[in-house]
mmCIF file of C-alpha atoms in Angstrom:
data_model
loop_
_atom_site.group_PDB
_atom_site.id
_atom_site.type_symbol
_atom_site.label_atom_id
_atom_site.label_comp_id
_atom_site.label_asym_id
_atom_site.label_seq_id
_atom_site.Cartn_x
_atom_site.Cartn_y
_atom_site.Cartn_z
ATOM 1 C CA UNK Z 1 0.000 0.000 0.000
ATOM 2 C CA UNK Z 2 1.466 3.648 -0.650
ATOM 3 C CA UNK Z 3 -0.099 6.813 0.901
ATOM 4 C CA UNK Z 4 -0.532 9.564 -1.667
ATOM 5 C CA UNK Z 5 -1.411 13.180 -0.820
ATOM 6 C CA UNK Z 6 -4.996 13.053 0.154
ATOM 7 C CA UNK Z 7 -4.753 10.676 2.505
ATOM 8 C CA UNK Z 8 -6.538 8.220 0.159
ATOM 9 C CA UNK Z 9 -4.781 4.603 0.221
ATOM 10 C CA UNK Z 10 -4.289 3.004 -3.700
ATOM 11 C CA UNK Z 11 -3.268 -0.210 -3.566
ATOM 12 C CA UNK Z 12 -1.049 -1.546 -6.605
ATOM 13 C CA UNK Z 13 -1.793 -5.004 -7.572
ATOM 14 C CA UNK Z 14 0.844 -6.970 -9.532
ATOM 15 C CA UNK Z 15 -0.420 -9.861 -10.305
ATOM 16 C CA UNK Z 16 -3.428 -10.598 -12.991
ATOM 17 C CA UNK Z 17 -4.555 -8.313 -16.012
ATOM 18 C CA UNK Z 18 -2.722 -4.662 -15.667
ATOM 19 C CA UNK Z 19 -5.202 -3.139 -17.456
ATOM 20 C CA UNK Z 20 -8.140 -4.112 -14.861
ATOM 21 C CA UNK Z 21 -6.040 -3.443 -12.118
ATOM 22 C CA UNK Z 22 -4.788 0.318 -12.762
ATOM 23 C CA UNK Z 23 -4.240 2.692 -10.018
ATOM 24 C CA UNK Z 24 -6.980 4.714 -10.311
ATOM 25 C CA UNK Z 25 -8.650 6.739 -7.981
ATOM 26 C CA UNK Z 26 -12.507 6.839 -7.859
ATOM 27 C CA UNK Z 27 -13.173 10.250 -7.094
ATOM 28 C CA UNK Z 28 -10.847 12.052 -9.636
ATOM 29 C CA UNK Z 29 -12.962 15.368 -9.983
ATOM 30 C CA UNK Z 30 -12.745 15.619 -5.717
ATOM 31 C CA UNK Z 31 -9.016 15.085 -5.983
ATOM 32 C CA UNK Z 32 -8.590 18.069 -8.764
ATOM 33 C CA UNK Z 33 -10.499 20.228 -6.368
ATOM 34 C CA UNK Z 34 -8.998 19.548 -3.494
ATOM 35 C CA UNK Z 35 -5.764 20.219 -5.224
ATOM 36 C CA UNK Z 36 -7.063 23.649 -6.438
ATOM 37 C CA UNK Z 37 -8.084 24.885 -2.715
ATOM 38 C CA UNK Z 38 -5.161 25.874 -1.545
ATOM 39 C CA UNK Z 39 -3.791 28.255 -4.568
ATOM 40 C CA UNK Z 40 -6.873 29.330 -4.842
ATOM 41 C CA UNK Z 41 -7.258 30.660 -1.110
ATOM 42 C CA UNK Z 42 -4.122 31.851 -1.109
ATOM 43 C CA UNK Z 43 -4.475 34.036 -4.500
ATOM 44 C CA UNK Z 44 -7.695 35.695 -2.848
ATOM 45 C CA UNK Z 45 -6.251 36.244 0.011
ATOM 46 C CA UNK Z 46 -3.624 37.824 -2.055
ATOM 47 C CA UNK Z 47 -6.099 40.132 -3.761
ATOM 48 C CA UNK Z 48 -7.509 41.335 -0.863
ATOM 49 C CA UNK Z 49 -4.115 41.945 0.819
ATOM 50 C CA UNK Z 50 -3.619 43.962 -2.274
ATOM 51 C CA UNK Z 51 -6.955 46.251 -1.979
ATOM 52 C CA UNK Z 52 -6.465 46.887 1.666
ATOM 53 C CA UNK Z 53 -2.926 48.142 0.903
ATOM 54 C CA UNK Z 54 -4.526 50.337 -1.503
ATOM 55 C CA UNK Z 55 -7.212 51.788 0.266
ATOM 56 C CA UNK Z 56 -4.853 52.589 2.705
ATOM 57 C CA UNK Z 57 -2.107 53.945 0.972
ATOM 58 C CA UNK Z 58 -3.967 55.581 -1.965
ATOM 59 C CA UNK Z 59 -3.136 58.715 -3.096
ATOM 60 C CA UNK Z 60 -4.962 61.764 -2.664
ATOM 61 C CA UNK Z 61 -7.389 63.003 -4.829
ATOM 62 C CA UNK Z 62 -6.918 66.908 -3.824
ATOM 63 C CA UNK Z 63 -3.476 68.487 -4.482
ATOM 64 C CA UNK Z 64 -4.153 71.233 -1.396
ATOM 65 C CA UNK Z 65 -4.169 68.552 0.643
ATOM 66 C CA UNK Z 66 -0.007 67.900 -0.669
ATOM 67 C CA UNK Z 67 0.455 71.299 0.270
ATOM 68 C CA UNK Z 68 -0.785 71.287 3.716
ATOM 69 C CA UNK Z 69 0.059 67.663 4.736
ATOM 70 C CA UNK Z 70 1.722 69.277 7.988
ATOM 71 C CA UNK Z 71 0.101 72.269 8.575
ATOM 72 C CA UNK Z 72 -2.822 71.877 11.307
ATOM 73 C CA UNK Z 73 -5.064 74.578 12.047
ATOM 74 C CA UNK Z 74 -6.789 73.400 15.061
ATOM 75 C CA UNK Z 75 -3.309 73.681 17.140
ATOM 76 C CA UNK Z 76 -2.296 76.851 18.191
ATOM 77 C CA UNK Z 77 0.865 78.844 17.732
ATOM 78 C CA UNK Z 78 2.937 78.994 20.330
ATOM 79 C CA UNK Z 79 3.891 82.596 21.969
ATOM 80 C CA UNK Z 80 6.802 84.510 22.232
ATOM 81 C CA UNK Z 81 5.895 84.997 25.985
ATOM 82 C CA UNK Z 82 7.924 82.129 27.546
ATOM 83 C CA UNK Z 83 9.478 81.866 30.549
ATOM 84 C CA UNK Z 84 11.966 84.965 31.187
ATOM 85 C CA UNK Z 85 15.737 84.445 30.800
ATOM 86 C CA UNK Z 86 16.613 85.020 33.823
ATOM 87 C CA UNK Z 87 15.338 84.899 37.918
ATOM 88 C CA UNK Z 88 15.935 88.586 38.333
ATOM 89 C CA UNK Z 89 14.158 90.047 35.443
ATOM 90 C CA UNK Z 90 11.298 87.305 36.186
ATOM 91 C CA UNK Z 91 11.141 88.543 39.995
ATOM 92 C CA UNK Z 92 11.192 92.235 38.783
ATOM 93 C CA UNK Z 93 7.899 91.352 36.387
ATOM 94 C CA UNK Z 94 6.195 89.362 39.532
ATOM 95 C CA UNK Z 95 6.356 92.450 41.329
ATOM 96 C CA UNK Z 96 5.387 95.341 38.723
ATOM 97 C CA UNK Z 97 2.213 92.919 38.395
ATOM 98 C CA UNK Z 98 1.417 92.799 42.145
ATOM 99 C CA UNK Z 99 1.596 96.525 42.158
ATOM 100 C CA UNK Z 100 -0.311 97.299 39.030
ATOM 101 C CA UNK Z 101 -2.951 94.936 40.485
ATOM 102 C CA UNK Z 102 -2.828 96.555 43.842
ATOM 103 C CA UNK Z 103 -3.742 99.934 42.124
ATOM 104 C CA UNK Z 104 -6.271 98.562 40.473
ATOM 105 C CA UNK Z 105 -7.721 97.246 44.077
ATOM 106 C CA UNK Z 106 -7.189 100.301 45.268
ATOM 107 C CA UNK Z 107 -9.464 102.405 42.177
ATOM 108 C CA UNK Z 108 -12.420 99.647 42.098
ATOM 109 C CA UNK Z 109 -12.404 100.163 45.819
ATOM 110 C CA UNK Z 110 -12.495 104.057 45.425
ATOM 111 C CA UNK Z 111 -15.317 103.518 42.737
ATOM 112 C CA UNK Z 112 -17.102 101.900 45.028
ATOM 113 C CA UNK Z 113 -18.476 104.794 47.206
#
């Protein structure tokens, strides 16, 4: 007995007429089939790696959107008023503010009467 690739087991008879005993197998349509599976999984599987790569990697329909491929609006810019260079000058500004708003304190209160 030999084992061929379906599992199926043909058994070769030596003996008598060779023409009545031929190996053949009795499902032969099944056995093309089953041979056909596999390629044929794998090529649509294959095709639809193929579409999802383009979907996702398409290119764009608008040429704007070339242009502003890093530009985004929605952030904001950032300011030139950072942190001061220096401790001193950044003391200095802490304490013209506390003034300033200590006049203004000291108007609202004046308004007040």
């Amino acid at each position: 007995m030999k084992e061929n690739e379906n599992k199926k087991s043909v058994v070769r008879v030596t003996e008598g007429n060779p023409n009545e005993t031929a190996d053949v197998l009795q499902n032969g349509t099944e056995n093309k089939t089953e041979k056909l599976k596999k390629p044929l999984i794998f090529g649509l599987m294959a095709i639809v790696f193929v579409g999802c790569m383009y979907l996702i990697f398409k290119p764009s329909e608008d040429k704007n959107e070339i242009e502003n491929i890093g530009l985004n609006d929605a952030v904001p810019q950032a300011t030139e008023a950072g942190l001061p260079d220096n401790k001193g000058k950044a003391y200095e500004l802490e304490m013209l503010e506390q003034k300033d708003q200590e006049k203004r304190n000291a108007l609202a209160t004046l308004s007040d009467y």
